[in-house]
C-alpha positions as semicolon CSV with decimal commas, in nm:
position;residue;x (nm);y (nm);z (nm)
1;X;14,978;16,324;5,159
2;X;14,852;16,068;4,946
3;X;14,881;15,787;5,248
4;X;14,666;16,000;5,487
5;X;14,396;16,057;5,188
6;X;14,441;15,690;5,163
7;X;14,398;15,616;5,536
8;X;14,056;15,843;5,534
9;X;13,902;15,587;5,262
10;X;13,984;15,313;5,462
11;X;13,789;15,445;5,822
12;X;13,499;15,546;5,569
13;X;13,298;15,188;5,604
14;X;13,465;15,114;5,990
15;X;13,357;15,501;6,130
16;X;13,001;15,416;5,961
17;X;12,967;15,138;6,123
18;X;13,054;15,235;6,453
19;X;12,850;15,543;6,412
20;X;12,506;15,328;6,356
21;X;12,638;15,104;6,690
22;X;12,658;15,382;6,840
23;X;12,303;15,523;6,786
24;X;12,203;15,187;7,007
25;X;12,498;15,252;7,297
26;X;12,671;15,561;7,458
27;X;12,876;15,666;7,142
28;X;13,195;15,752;7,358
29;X;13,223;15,329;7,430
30;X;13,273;15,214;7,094
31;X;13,459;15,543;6,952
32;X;13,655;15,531;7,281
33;X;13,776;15,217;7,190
34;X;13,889;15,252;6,866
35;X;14,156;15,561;6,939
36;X;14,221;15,385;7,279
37;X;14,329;15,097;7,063
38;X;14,484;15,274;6,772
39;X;14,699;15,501;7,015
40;X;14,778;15,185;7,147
41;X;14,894;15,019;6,849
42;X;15,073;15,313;6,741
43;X;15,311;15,334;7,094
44;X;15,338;14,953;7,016
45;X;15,522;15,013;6,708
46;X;15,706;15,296;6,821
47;X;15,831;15,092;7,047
48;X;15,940;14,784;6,858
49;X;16,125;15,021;6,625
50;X;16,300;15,171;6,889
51;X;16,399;14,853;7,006
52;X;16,538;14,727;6,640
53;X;16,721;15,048;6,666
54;X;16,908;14,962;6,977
55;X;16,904;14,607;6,926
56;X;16,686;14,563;7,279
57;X;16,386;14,275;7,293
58;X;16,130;14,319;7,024
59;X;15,728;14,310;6,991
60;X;15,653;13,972;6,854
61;X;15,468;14,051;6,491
62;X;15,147;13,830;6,659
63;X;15,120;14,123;6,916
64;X;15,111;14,406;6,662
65;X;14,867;14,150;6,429
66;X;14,649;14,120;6,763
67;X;14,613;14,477;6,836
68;X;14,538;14,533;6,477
69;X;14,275;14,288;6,468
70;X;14,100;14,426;6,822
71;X;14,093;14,774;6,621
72;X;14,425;14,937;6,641
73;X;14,513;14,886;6,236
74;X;14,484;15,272;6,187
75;X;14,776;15,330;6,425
76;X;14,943;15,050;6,273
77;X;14,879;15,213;5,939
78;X;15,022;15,550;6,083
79;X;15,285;15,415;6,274
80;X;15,432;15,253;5,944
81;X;15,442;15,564;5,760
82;X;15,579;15,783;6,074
83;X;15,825;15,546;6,183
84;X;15,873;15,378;5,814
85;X;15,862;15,056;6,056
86;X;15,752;14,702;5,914
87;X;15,722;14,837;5,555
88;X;15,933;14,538;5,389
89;X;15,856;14,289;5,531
90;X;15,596;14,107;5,261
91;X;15,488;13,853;5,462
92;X;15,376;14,102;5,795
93;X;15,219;14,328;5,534
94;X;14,991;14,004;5,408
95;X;14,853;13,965;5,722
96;X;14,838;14,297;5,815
97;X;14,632;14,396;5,469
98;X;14,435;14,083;5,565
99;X;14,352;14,256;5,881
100;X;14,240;14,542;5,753
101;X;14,034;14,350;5,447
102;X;13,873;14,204;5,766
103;X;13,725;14,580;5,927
104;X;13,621;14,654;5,604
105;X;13,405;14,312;5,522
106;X;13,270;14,321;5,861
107;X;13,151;14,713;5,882
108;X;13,008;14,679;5,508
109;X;12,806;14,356;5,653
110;X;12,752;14,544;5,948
111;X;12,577;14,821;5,754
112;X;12,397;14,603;5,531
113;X;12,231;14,393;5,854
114;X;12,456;14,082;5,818
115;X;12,341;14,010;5,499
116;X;12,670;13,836;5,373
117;X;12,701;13,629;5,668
118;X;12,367;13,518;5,648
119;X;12,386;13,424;5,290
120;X;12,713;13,206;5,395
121;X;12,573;13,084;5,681
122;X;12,273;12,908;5,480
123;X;12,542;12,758;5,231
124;X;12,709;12,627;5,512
125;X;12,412;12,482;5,664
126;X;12,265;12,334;5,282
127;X;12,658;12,151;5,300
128;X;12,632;12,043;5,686
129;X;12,263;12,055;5,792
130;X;12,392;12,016;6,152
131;X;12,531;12,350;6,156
132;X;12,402;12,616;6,390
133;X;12,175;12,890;6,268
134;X;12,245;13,251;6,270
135;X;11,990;13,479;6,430
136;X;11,723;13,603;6,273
């Protein structure tokens, strides 16, 4: 129980984010996306589990990381409670925390009209004055 209450915290700042996208596209595109993805990411795992099972050809961990990364880290998320699949492994669940720290920057910058990047990109362009400018 406690993962799932866990897992709604986490799509609080992404499903915000998407919602305000969506209020300047067809909602169904970027909301589409995300379960596409996620359901996606989910089989993924079910799969490479099924293969450790039976000893068969795995997923590489870079193909799980890069479906997490184009959106699918709340299957991933499920799909390591369901299947209790890529749970010990400390240094998969570094990147794959890393990945999700990533969503959760980007929507909360998102939200807040790039504000963060902004403010780094103008410390990176003080340091390197040949540095391309964000738009305004």
């Amino acid at each position: 129980m406690g993962a799932w209450v866990f897992l709604l915290g986490l799509l609080i700042l992404p499903v915000l984010a998407v919602a305000r996208l969506a209020h300047s596209i067809d909602p169904r595109w970027p909301f589409g996306h995300l379960a596409l993805v996620s359901a996606a990411t989910f089989l993924l795992y079910r799969h490479d589990k099924q293969r450790a099972q039976t000893g068969g050809w795995r997923t590489p961990e870079s193909t799980l990381h890069f479906a997490e990364l184009l959106g699918g880290w709340p299957g991933a998320f499920l799909a390591q409670r369901v299947f209790r699949h890529k749970t010990a492994k400390t240094s998969f669940l570094v990147v794959f925390w890393a990945i999700v720290g990533l969503h959760q920057i980007a929507s909360f910058d998102y939200l807040r009209g790039w504000e963060f990047s902004r403010n780094v990109q103008r410390l990176l362009s003080d340091a390197h004055p040949a540095t391309p400018q964000f738009p305004q």
